[in-house]
mmCIF file of C-alpha atoms in Angstrom:
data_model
loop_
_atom_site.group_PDB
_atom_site.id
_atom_site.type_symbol
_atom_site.label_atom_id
_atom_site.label_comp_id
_atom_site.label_asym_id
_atom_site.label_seq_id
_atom_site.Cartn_x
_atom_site.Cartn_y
_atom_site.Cartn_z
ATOM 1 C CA UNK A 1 1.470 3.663 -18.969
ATOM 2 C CA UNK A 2 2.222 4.470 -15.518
ATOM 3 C CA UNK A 3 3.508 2.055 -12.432
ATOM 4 C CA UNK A 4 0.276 2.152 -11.086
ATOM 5 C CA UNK A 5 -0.441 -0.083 -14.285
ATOM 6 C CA UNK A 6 1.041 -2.940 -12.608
ATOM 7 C CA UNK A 7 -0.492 -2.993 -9.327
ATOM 8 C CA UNK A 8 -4.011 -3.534 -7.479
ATOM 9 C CA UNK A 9 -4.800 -2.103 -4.582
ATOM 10 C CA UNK A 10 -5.333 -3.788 -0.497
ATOM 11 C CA UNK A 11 -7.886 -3.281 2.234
ATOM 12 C CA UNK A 12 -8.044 -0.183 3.963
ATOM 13 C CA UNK A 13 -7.359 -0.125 7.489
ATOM 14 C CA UNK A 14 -6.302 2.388 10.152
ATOM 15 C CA UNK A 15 -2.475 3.861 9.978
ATOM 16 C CA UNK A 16 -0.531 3.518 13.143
ATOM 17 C CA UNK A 17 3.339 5.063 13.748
ATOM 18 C CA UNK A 18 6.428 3.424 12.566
ATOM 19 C CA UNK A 19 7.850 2.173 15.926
ATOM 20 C CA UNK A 20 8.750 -1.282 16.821
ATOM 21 C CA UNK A 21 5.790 -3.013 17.312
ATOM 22 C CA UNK A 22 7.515 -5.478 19.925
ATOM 23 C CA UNK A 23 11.193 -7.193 20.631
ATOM 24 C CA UNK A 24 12.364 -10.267 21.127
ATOM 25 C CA UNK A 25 15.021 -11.397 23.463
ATOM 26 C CA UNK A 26 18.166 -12.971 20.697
ATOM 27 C CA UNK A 27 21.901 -13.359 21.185
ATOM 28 C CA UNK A 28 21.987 -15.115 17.430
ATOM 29 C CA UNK A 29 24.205 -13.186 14.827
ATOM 30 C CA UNK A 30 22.093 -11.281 11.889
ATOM 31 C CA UNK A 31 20.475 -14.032 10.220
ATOM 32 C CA UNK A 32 18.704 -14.254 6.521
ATOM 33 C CA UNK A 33 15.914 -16.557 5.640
ATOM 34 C CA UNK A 34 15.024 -16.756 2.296
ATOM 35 C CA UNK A 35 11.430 -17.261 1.236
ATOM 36 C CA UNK A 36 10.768 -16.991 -2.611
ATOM 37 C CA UNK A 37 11.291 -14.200 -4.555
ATOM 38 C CA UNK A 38 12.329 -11.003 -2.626
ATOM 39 C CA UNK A 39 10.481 -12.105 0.450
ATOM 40 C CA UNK A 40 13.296 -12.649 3.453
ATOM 41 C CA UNK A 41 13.066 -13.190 7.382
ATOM 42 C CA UNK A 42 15.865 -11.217 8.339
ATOM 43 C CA UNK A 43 17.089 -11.159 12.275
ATOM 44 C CA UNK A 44 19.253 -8.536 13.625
ATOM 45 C CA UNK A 45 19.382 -7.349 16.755
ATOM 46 C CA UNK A 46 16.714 -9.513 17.961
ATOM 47 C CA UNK A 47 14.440 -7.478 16.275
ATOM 48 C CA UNK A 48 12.564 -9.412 13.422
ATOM 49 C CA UNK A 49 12.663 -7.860 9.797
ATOM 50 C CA UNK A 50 10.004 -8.996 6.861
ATOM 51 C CA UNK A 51 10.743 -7.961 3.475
ATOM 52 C CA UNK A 52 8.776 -7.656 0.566
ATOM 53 C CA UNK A 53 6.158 -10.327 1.447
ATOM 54 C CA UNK A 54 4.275 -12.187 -1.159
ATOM 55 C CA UNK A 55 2.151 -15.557 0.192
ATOM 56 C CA UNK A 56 -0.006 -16.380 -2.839
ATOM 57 C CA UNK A 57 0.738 -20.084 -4.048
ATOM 58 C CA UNK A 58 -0.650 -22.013 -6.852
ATOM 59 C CA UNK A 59 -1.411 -21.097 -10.542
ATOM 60 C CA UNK A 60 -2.743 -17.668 -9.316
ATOM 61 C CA UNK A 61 -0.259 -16.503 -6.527
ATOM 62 C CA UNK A 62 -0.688 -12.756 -7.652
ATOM 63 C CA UNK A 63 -2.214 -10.724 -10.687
ATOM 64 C CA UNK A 64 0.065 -8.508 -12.667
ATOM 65 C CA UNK A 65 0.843 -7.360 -15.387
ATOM 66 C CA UNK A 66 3.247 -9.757 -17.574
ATOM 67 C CA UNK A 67 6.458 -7.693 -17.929
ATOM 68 C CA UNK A 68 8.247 -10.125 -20.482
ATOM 69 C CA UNK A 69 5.430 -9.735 -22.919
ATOM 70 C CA UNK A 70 5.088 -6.936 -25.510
ATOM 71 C CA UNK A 71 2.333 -4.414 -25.001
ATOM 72 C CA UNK A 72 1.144 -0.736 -25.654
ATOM 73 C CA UNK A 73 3.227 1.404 -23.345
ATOM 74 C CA UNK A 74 0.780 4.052 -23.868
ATOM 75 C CA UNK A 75 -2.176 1.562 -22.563
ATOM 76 C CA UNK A 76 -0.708 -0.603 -20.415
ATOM 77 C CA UNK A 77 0.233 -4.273 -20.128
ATOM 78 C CA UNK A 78 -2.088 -7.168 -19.996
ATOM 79 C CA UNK A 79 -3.182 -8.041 -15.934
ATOM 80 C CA UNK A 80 -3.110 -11.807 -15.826
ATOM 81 C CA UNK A 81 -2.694 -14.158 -12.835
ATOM 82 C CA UNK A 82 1.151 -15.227 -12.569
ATOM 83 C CA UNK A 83 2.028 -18.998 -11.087
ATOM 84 C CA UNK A 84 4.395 -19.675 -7.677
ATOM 85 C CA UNK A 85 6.524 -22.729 -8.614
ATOM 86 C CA UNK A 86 7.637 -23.453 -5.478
ATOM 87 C CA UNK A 87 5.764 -24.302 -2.620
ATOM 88 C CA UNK A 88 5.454 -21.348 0.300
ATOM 89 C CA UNK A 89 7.877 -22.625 3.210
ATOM 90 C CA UNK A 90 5.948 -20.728 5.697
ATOM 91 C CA UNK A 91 6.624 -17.906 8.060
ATOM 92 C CA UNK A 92 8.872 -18.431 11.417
ATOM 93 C CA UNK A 93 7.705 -15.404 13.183
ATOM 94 C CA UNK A 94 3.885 -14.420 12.290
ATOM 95 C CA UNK A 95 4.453 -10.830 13.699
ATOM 96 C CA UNK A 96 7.657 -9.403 12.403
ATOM 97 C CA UNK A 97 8.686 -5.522 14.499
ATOM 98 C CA UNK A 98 10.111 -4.246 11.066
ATOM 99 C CA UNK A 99 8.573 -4.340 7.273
ATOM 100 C CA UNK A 100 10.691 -3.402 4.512
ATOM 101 C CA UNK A 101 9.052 -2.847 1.039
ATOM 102 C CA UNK A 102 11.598 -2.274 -2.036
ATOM 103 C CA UNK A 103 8.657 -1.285 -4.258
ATOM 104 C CA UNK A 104 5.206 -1.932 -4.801
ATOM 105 C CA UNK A 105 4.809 -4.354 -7.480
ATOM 106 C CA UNK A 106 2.948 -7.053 -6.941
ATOM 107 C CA UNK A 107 5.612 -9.906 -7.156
ATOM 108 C CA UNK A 108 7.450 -7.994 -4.051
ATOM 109 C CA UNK A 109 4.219 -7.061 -1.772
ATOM 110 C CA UNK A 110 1.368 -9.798 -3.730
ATOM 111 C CA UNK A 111 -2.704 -9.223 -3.234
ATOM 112 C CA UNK A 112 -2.778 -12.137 -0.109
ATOM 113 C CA UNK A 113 0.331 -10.929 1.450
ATOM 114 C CA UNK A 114 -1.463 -7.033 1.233
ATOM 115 C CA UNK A 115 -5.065 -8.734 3.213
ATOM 116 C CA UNK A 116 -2.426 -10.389 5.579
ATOM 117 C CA UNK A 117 -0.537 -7.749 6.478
ATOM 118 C CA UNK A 118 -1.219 -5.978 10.298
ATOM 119 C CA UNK A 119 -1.544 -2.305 8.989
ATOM 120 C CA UNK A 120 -0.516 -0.889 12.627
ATOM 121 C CA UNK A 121 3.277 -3.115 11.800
ATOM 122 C CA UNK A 122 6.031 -0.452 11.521
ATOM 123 C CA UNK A 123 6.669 -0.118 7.632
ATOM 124 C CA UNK A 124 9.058 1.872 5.682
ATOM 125 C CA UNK A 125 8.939 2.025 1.891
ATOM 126 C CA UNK A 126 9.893 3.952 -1.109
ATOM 127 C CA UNK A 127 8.511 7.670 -1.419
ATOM 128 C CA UNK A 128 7.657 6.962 -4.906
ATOM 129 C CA UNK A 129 5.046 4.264 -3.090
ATOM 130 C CA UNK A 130 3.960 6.125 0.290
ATOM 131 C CA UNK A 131 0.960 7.582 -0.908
ATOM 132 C CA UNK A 132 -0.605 4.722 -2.200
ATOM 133 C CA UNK A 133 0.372 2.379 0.840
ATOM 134 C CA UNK A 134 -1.232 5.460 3.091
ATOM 135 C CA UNK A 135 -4.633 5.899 1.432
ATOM 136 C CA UNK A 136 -4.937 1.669 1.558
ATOM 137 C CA UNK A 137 -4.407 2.563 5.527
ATOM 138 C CA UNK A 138 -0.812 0.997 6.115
ATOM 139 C CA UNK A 139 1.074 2.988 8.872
ATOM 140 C CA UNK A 140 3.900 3.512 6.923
ATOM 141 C CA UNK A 141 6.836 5.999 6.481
ATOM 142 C CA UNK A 142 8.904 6.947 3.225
ATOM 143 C CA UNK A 143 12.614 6.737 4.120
ATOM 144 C CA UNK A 144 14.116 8.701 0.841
ATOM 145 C CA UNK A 145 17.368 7.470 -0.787
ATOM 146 C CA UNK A 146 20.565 8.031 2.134
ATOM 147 C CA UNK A 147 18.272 8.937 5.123
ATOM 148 C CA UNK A 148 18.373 6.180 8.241
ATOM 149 C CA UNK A 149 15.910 5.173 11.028
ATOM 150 C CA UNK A 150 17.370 3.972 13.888
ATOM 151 C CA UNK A 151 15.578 0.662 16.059
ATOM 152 C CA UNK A 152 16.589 -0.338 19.597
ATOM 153 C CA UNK A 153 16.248 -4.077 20.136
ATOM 154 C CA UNK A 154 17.120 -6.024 23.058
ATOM 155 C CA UNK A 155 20.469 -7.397 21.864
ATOM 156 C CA UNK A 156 21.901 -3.666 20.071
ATOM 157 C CA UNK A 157 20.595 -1.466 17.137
ATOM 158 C CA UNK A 158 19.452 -1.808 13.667
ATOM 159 C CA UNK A 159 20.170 1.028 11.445
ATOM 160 C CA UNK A 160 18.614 1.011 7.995
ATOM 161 C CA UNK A 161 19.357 2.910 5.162
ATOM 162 C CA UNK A 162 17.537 3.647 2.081
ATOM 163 C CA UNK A 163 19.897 3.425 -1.298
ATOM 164 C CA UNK A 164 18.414 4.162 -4.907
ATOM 165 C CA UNK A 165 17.181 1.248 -6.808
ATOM 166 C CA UNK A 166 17.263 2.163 -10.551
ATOM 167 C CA UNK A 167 14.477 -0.863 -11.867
ATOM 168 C CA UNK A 168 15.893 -0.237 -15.544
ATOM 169 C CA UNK A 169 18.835 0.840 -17.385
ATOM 170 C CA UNK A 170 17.082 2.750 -20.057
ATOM 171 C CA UNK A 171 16.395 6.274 -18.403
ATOM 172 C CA UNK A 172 12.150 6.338 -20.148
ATOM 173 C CA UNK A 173 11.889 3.207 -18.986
ATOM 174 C CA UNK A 174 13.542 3.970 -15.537
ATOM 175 C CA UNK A 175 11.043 7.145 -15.308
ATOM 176 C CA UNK A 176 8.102 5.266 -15.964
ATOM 177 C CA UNK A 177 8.493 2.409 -13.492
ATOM 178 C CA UNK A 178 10.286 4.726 -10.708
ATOM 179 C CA UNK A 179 12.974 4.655 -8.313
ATOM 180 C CA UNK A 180 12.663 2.185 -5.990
ATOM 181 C CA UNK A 181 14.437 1.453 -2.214
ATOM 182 C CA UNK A 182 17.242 -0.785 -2.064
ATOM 183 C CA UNK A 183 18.766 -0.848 1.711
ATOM 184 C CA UNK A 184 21.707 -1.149 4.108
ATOM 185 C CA UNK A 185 20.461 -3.270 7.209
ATOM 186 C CA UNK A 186 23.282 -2.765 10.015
ATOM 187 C CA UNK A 187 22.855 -4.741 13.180
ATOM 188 C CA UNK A 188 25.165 -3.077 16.193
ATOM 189 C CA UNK A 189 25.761 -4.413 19.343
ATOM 190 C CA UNK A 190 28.902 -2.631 21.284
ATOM 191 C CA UNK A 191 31.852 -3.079 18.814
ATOM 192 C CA UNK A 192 30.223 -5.650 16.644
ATOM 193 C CA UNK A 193 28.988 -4.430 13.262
ATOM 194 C CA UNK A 194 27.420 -6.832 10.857
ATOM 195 C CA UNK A 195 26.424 -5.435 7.502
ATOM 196 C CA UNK A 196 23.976 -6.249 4.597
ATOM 197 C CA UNK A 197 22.838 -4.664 1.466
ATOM 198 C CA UNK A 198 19.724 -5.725 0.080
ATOM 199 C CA UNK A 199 19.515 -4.051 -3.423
ATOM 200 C CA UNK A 200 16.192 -4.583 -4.959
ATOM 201 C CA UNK A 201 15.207 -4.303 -8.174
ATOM 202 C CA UNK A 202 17.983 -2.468 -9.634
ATOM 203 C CA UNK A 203 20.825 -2.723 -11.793
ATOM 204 C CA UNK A 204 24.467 -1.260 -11.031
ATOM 205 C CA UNK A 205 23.568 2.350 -12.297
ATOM 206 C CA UNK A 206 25.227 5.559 -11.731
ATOM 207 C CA UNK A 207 22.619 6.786 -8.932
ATOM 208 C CA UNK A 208 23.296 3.099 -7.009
ATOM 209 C CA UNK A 209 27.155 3.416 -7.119
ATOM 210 C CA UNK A 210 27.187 6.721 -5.989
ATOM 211 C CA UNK A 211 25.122 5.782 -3.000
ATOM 212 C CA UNK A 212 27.082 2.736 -2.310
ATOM 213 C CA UNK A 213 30.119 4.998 -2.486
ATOM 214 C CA UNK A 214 29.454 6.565 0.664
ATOM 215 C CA UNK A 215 28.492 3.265 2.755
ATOM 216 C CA UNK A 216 30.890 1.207 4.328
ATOM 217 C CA UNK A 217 31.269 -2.607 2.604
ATOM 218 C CA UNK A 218 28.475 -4.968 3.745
ATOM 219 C CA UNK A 219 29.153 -8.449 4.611
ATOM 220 C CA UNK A 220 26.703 -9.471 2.529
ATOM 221 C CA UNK A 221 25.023 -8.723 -1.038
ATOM 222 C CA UNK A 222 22.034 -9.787 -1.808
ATOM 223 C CA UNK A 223 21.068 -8.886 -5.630
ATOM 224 C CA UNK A 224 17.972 -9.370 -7.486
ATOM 225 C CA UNK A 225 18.362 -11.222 -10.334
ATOM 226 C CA UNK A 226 15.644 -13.178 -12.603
ATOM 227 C CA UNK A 227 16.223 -11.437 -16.219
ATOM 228 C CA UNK A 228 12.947 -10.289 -16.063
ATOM 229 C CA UNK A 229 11.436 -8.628 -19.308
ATOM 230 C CA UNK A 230 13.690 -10.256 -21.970
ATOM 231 C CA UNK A 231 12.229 -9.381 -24.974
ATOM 232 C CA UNK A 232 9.300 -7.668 -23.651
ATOM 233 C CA UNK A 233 7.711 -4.393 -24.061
ATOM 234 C CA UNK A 234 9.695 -2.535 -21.290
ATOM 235 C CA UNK A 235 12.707 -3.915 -22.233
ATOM 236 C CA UNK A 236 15.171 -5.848 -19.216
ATOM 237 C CA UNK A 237 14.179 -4.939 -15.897
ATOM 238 C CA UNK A 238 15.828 -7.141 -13.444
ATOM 239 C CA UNK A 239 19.876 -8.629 -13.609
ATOM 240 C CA UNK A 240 20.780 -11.529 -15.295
ATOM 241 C CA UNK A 241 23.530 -13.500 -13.600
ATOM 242 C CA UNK A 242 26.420 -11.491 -15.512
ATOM 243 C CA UNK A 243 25.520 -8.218 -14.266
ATOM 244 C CA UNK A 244 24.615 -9.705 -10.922
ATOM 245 C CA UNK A 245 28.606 -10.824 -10.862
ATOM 246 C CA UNK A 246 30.031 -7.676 -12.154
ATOM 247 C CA UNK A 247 27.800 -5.459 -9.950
ATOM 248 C CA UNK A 248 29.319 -8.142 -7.077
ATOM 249 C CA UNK A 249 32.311 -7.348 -7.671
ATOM 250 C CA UNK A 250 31.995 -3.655 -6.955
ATOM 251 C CA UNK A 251 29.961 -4.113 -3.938
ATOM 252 C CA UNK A 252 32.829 -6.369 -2.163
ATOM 253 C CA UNK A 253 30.795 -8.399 -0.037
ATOM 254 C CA UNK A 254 32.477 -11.499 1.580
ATOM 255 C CA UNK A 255 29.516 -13.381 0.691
ATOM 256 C CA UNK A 256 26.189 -12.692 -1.567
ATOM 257 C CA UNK A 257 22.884 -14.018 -1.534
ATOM 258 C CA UNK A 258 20.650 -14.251 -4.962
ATOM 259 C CA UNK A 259 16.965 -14.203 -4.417
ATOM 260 C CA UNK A 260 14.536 -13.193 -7.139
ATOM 261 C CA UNK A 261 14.789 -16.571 -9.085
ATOM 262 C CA UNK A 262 12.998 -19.594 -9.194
ATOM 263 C CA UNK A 263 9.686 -19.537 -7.499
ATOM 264 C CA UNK A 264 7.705 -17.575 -10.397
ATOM 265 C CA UNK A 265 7.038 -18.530 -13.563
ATOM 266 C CA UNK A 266 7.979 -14.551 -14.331
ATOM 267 C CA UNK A 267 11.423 -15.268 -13.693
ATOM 268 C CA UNK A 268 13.270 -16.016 -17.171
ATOM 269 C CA UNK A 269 16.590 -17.041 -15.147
ATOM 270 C CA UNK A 270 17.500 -18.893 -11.724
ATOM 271 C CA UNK A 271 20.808 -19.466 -10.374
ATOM 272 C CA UNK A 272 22.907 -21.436 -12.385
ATOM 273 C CA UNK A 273 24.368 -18.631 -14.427
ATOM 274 C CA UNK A 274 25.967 -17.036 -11.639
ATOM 275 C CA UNK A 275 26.905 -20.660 -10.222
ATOM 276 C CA UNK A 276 28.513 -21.210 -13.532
ATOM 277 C CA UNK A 277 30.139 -17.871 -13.720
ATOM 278 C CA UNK A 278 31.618 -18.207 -9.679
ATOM 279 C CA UNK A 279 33.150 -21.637 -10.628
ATOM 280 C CA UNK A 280 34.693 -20.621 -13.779
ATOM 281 C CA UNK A 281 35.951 -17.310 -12.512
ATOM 282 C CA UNK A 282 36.518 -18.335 -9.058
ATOM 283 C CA UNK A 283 36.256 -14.568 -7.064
ATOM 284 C CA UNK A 284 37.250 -14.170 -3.412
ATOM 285 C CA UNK A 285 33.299 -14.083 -2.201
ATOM 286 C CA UNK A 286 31.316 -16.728 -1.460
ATOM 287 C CA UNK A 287 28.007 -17.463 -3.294
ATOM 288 C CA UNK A 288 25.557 -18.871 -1.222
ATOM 289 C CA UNK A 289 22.604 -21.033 -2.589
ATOM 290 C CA UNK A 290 20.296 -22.253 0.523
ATOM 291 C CA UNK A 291 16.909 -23.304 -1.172
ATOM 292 C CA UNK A 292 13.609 -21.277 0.364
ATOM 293 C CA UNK A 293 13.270 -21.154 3.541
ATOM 294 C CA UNK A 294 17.053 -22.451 4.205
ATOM 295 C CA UNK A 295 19.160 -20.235 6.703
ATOM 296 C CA UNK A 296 22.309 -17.788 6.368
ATOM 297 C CA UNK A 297 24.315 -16.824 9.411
ATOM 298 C CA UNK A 298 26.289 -14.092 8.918
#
């Protein structure tokens, strides 16, 4: 089995360059706006940032395969429609200047979200992914693990940077799936620095903390969590609440925001671990819980 086992392809359309498609006037602080899964409206800058957008609802909000079940690795798993619990709070901005993929599976960048997209918007995704995204016409640009783009909007800069994002902690497992992009989204204006770090899929490996090593601390984390795979064939591939604390702990965030719960019926874990777990062992970071579509202000 290969990663390309778990995904379908989009429409083809032209490619256009990765450049801000347009800005918007803001004096707001760097927002987040949670949307289901990995799928945030984040503000910085004034420049509007879209990541890993998924807009099926319903019993069949994407097809995939089923990660918690067992299967032939060497054939592949079963592709099966996969349920949105939640209901889809809606977009604020319908053209965002920025798209941010973490990887290509279907729950992160779903089959309505991939007919939706504008394939002239400014996208930047893994290099394990870029040749894919190209030949389905998506104007897109790898940005490989510590390189940064740069984006001018009208209120300062946004600086992203591309960190590994290691989708399983057994190394065949890891190989067959691929790295992955987390990222550090800085928004600059004069003095002002406000810092996040998305991390994907991934798990506190050695390739992530080396990475994270050489970045300053974000203000906020936001971890993927979800316990996806369980028992199944590939084994655990997203955090369960305990690692999401632990790997907290070394980031040193202020504040961190877990997405990756809840909405699909793939997800074998929400919240309430890590809510337990913060109580209990009361660190000095917030944990923030807004429910889809609810706002953070950083």
């Amino acid at each position: 089995m290969n990663r390309r086992s778990f995904l379908k392809s989009g429409v083809a359309v032209a490619a256009a360059s990765l450049l801000p498609a347009s800005v918007r006037s803001a004096t707001a602080p760097l927002s987040v706006r949670w949307l289901g899964g990995a799928m945030m409206e984040i503000e910085a800058a004034g420049l509007r940032i879209l990541t890993d957008p998924c807009l099926g609802e319903g019993e069949e909000a994407f097809v995939m395969g089923d990660p918690n079940e067992m299967f032939d690795l060497a054939k592949g798993p079963n592709i099966k429609t996969h349920a949105r619990l939640t209901p889809f709070p809606g977009l604020k901005h319908s053209s965002p200047d920025l798209v941010l993929l973490s990887h290509l599976h279907e729950d992160h960048f779903d089959q309505k979200a991939q007919a939706w997209l504008d394939r002239s918007l400014p996208l930047l995704a893994p290099e394990h992914d870029t040749e894919h995204l190209r030949q389905q016409g998506y104007g897109v640009q790898a940005l490989r693990h510590g390189a940064t783009r740069v984006f001018n909007g009208p209120s300062g800069e946004v600086r992203v940077t591309a960190l590994p994002a290691v989708h399983s902690l057994n190394p065949q497992i890891s190989a067959v799936l691929g790295l992955g992009n987390g990222y550090m989204i800085e928004a600059r204006r004069g003095a002002q620095v406000q810092r996040l770090y998305w991390a994907g899929d991934t798990f506190h490996a050695a390739p992530v903390a080396q990475a994270l090593a050489q970045q300053d601390t974000p203000d906020l984390f936001i971890p993927h969590i979800g316990a996806v795979g369980g028992e199944g064939a590939l084994g655990q591939i997203s955090m369960d609440g305990g690692q999401a604390m632990d790997f907290a702990a070394q980031v040193g965030a202020r504040s961190v925001l877990p997405v990756h719960h809840t909405t699909y019926s793939l997800f074998r874990e929400g919240p309430e671990v890590m809510q337990r777990l913060h109580t209990a062992l009361r660190p000095d970071w917030n944990l923030l819980l807004p429910g889809e579509g609810g706002d953070v202000l950083l």
